[in-house]
Tab-separated table of C-alpha atoms and ligand atoms in Angstrom:
chain	number	residue	atom	x	y	z
G	20	UNK	CA	114.669	83.247	92.646
G	21	UNK	CA	112.213	84.888	95.868
G	22	UNK	CA	109.607	81.921	96.819
G	23	UNK	CA	106.903	83.083	98.654
G	24	UNK	CA	105.496	79.965	101.141
G	25	UNK	CA	101.446	79.948	101.158
G	26	UNK	CA	99.584	77.595	103.669
G	27	UNK	CA	96.326	76.958	105.012
G	28	UNK	CA	96.024	74.687	108.229
G	29	UNK	CA	93.572	73.414	110.969
G	30	UNK	CA	95.496	72.869	113.978
G	31	UNK	CA	98.350	74.235	113.639
G	32	UNK	CA	100.327	72.038	112.499
G	33	UNK	CA	101.038	73.235	108.624
G	34	UNK	CA	101.498	76.482	109.336
G	35	UNK	CA	104.077	75.693	111.920
G	36	UNK	CA	105.854	73.790	109.139
G	37	UNK	CA	105.512	77.375	106.678
G	38	UNK	CA	107.653	78.769	109.666
G	39	UNK	CA	109.596	76.713	109.815
G	40	UNK	CA	110.600	76.765	106.466
G	41	UNK	CA	110.537	80.648	106.826
G	42	UNK	CA	112.794	80.902	109.105
G	43	UNK	CA	115.395	78.560	106.556
G	44	UNK	CA	114.341	81.155	103.517
G	45	UNK	CA	115.628	84.373	104.960
G	46	UNK	CA	113.544	86.869	103.444
G	47	UNK	CA	110.616	84.638	102.845
G	48	UNK	CA	106.909	85.746	103.892
G	49	UNK	CA	104.463	83.100	105.063
G	50	UNK	CA	100.847	84.056	104.068
G	51	UNK	CA	97.890	81.983	104.682
G	52	UNK	CA	95.926	81.516	102.326
G	53	UNK	CA	92.774	82.211	104.325
G	54	UNK	CA	93.736	85.735	104.564
G	55	UNK	CA	95.126	86.512	101.302
G	56	UNK	CA	93.215	88.680	98.164
G	57	UNK	CA	92.756	85.624	96.348
G	58	UNK	CA	94.488	84.145	93.693
G	59	UNK	CA	96.281	87.032	92.557
G	60	UNK	CA	98.548	86.654	95.815
G	61	UNK	CA	99.433	83.404	94.142
G	62	UNK	CA	100.116	84.896	90.527
G	63	UNK	CA	101.986	87.542	91.551
G	64	UNK	CA	104.705	86.031	93.840
G	65	UNK	CA	107.980	85.012	91.375
G	66	UNK	CA	108.142	81.201	92.950
G	67	UNK	CA	106.005	79.796	95.042
G	68	UNK	CA	105.957	76.757	98.349
G	69	UNK	CA	102.563	75.117	98.385
G	70	UNK	CA	101.823	73.405	102.203
G	71	UNK	CA	99.162	71.658	102.114
G	72	UNK	CA	97.093	69.535	104.850
G	73	UNK	CA	94.676	66.578	104.239
G	74	UNK	CA	91.600	66.538	105.805
G	75	UNK	CA	89.022	65.009	103.277
G	76	UNK	CA	90.049	61.613	103.430
G	77	UNK	CA	88.863	59.864	100.717
G	78	UNK	CA	87.531	62.645	98.886
G	79	UNK	CA	87.691	63.362	94.443
G	80	UNK	CA	87.863	67.197	95.399
G	81	UNK	CA	88.076	69.907	97.907
G	82	UNK	CA	90.355	66.916	99.542
G	83	UNK	CA	92.323	69.874	101.648
G	84	UNK	CA	89.199	70.757	104.230
G	85	UNK	CA	90.630	74.612	104.367
G	86	UNK	CA	90.976	77.922	101.868
G	87	UNK	CA	92.741	75.360	99.959
G	88	UNK	CA	89.903	74.128	98.301
G	89	UNK	CA	88.498	77.029	96.711
G	90	UNK	CA	91.365	78.362	95.288
G	91	UNK	CA	92.670	74.936	93.646
G	92	UNK	CA	89.269	75.858	91.542
G	93	UNK	CA	90.037	79.112	90.101
G	94	UNK	CA	94.313	78.111	89.674
G	95	UNK	CA	93.490	76.040	86.472
G	96	UNK	CA	92.278	79.391	84.427
G	97	UNK	CA	95.718	81.855	85.845
G	98	UNK	CA	98.546	81.656	84.021
G	99	UNK	CA	101.763	80.180	85.421
G	100	UNK	CA	103.261	79.421	82.557
G	101	UNK	CA	106.994	78.664	83.503
G	102	UNK	CA	106.714	79.788	87.136
G	103	UNK	CA	107.952	77.748	89.804
G	104	UNK	CA	106.103	75.738	92.130
G	105	UNK	CA	106.758	73.942	94.842
G	106	UNK	CA	104.246	71.412	96.429
G	107	UNK	CA	104.739	70.250	100.550
G	108	UNK	CA	101.536	67.711	102.339
G	109	UNK	CA	100.908	67.240	106.062
G	110	UNK	CA	99.507	64.381	106.625
G	111	UNK	CA	99.242	61.121	109.046
G	112	UNK	CA	100.958	58.036	107.377
G	113	UNK	CA	99.851	55.531	109.253
G	114	UNK	CA	96.316	56.934	110.604
G	115	UNK	CA	94.916	57.442	106.862
G	116	UNK	CA	97.336	55.228	105.564
G	117	UNK	CA	95.358	54.946	102.109
G	118	UNK	CA	95.390	58.263	101.560
G	119	UNK	CA	98.579	60.301	102.658
G	120	UNK	CA	98.133	63.957	101.807
G	121	UNK	CA	96.458	63.399	98.788
G	122	UNK	CA	95.557	66.912	99.192
G	123	UNK	CA	98.702	67.116	97.597
G	124	UNK	CA	97.344	65.712	93.620
G	125	UNK	CA	95.086	68.175	93.141
G	126	UNK	CA	97.269	71.425	93.533
G	127	UNK	CA	99.399	69.888	91.389
G	128	UNK	CA	97.112	68.882	88.865
G	129	UNK	CA	95.673	72.229	88.993
G	130	UNK	CA	99.522	74.079	88.437
G	131	UNK	CA	100.362	72.035	85.847
G	132	UNK	CA	97.128	72.896	84.421
G	133	UNK	CA	97.601	76.464	84.934
G	134	UNK	CA	101.729	75.983	83.081
G	135	UNK	CA	103.288	76.003	86.422
G	136	UNK	CA	106.924	74.047	85.955
G	137	UNK	CA	106.302	72.035	89.592
G	138	UNK	CA	109.384	71.163	91.708
G	139	UNK	CA	110.278	69.238	94.844
G	140	UNK	CA	109.416	65.987	93.664
G	141	UNK	CA	110.761	63.703	96.342
G	142	UNK	CA	111.254	59.876	96.496
G	143	UNK	CA	108.837	57.216	98.425
G	144	UNK	CA	111.753	55.489	99.989
G	145	UNK	CA	111.689	56.095	104.222
G	146	UNK	CA	107.786	56.358	103.895
G	147	UNK	CA	105.353	54.053	104.758
G	148	UNK	CA	102.409	53.796	103.644
G	149	UNK	CA	99.992	51.882	101.717
G	150	UNK	CA	98.394	54.516	98.835
G	151	UNK	CA	98.517	57.909	98.041
G	152	UNK	CA	96.925	59.866	94.847
G	153	UNK	CA	100.261	62.278	95.222
G	154	UNK	CA	102.558	59.691	94.122
G	155	UNK	CA	103.043	60.049	90.228
G	156	UNK	CA	104.644	57.910	88.371
G	157	UNK	CA	106.678	56.536	91.587
G	158	UNK	CA	107.612	59.634	93.416
G	159	UNK	CA	105.072	61.839	95.401
G	160	UNK	CA	104.973	65.447	93.787
G	161	UNK	CA	105.822	66.906	96.052
G	162	UNK	CA	107.043	66.707	99.434
G	163	UNK	CA	104.763	64.440	102.369
G	164	UNK	CA	105.508	65.275	105.680
G	165	UNK	CA	103.930	63.106	108.586
G	166	UNK	CA	104.512	65.551	112.172
G	167	UNK	CA	101.742	63.079	113.480
G	168	UNK	CA	104.319	60.595	113.258
G	169	UNK	CA	107.238	60.975	112.083
G	170	UNK	CA	108.118	64.495	113.362
G	171	UNK	CA	110.962	64.158	114.149
G	172	UNK	CA	112.147	63.519	110.141
G	173	UNK	CA	111.230	66.942	109.574
G	174	UNK	CA	114.198	68.856	109.868
G	175	UNK	CA	115.815	66.787	107.668
G	176	UNK	CA	113.464	66.000	105.424
G	177	UNK	CA	112.913	70.339	104.728
G	178	UNK	CA	116.344	71.071	104.876
G	179	UNK	CA	117.185	68.257	101.765
G	180	UNK	CA	114.476	69.571	99.843
G	181	UNK	CA	115.172	73.076	99.993
G	182	UNK	CA	117.779	72.387	98.664
G	183	UNK	CA	116.488	70.256	96.075
G	184	UNK	CA	113.400	73.056	94.948
G	185	UNK	CA	116.811	76.218	95.093
G	186	UNK	CA	118.228	74.146	92.556
G	187	UNK	CA	115.153	73.268	90.605
G	188	UNK	CA	113.566	76.934	90.336
M	18	LIG	C1	89.434	63.536	110.535
M	18	LIG	C2	90.921	63.632	109.932
M	18	LIG	C3	90.873	63.223	108.515
M	18	LIG	C4	91.972	62.998	108.051
M	18	LIG	N1	92.343	62.719	106.942
M	18	LIG	C5	93.375	62.009	106.215
M	18	LIG	C6	93.763	61.819	105.397
M	18	LIG	O1	92.921	61.624	104.084
M	18	LIG	N2	95.084	62.082	104.770
M	18	LIG	C7	96.664	61.939	105.586
M	18	LIG	O2	97.752	61.989	104.967
M	18	LIG	N3	95.989	63.171	106.412
M	18	LIG	C8	95.005	63.617	107.178
M	18	LIG	N4	95.113	63.378	108.524
M	18	LIG	C9	95.774	64.675	108.791
M	18	LIG	C10	95.908	65.661	109.410
M	18	LIG	O3	96.545	66.138	107.672
M	18	LIG	C11	97.017	65.918	109.728
M	18	LIG	O4	97.363	65.587	111.385
M	18	LIG	C12	98.030	67.349	109.327
M	18	LIG	O5	99.210	67.276	110.464
M	18	LIG	C13	96.902	68.286	110.046
M	18	LIG	O6	97.413	69.998	109.784
M	18	LIG	P1	97.125	70.768	110.021
M	18	LIG	O7	96.860	71.307	111.292
M	18	LIG	O8	98.021	72.131	109.485
M	18	LIG	O9	95.769	71.304	109.542
M	18	LIG	C14	93.354	63.359	108.468
M	18	LIG	C15	93.228	63.459	110.683
M	18	LIG	C16	91.642	63.874	110.827
M	18	LIG	C17	92.198	64.472	112.465
């Protein structure tokens, strides 16, 4: 299954993680959703890894504060039936502990509406935060990463997650 990585960023951290993912998945492309042609680029991928930071603290909608906010409106009307979609979020579990990686859930909800097969859900073990909209039925709906406080854990989290999504896709 060929993954395409889609990311958006404000200060570069999500782009850096997308680049590291690309290195770990040889042959994979990483595309900034701010410069793709539109939602068709997402639907034409065989399998997706969507990397999203959270900036709009506490918001119900447009939680990312990046180009994902427009795309997320369009995704539910597309046909992603059975297509594997993995979601990765960047956030700050200390400074924004009540809203940790909230934007992941907004993407999750949009892709579920579009019929996608969401893969790569992860246990909350090992994370310290107060609340997150991205915890569904006791699990994160993707992989949260905290480059602000726990960057030393990112490589091991990424490696374990890649093994997981490759087996689930
Ligand atoms: C003003 C501001 C608001 C933020 N709001 C949140 C938030 O609600 N939840 C969260 O987990 N992280 C929040 N963050 C942390 C960012 O998501 C985090 O630094 C992320 O790595 C940024 O990714 P980027 O460099 O790709 O834009 C916020 C950061 C700032 C400066």
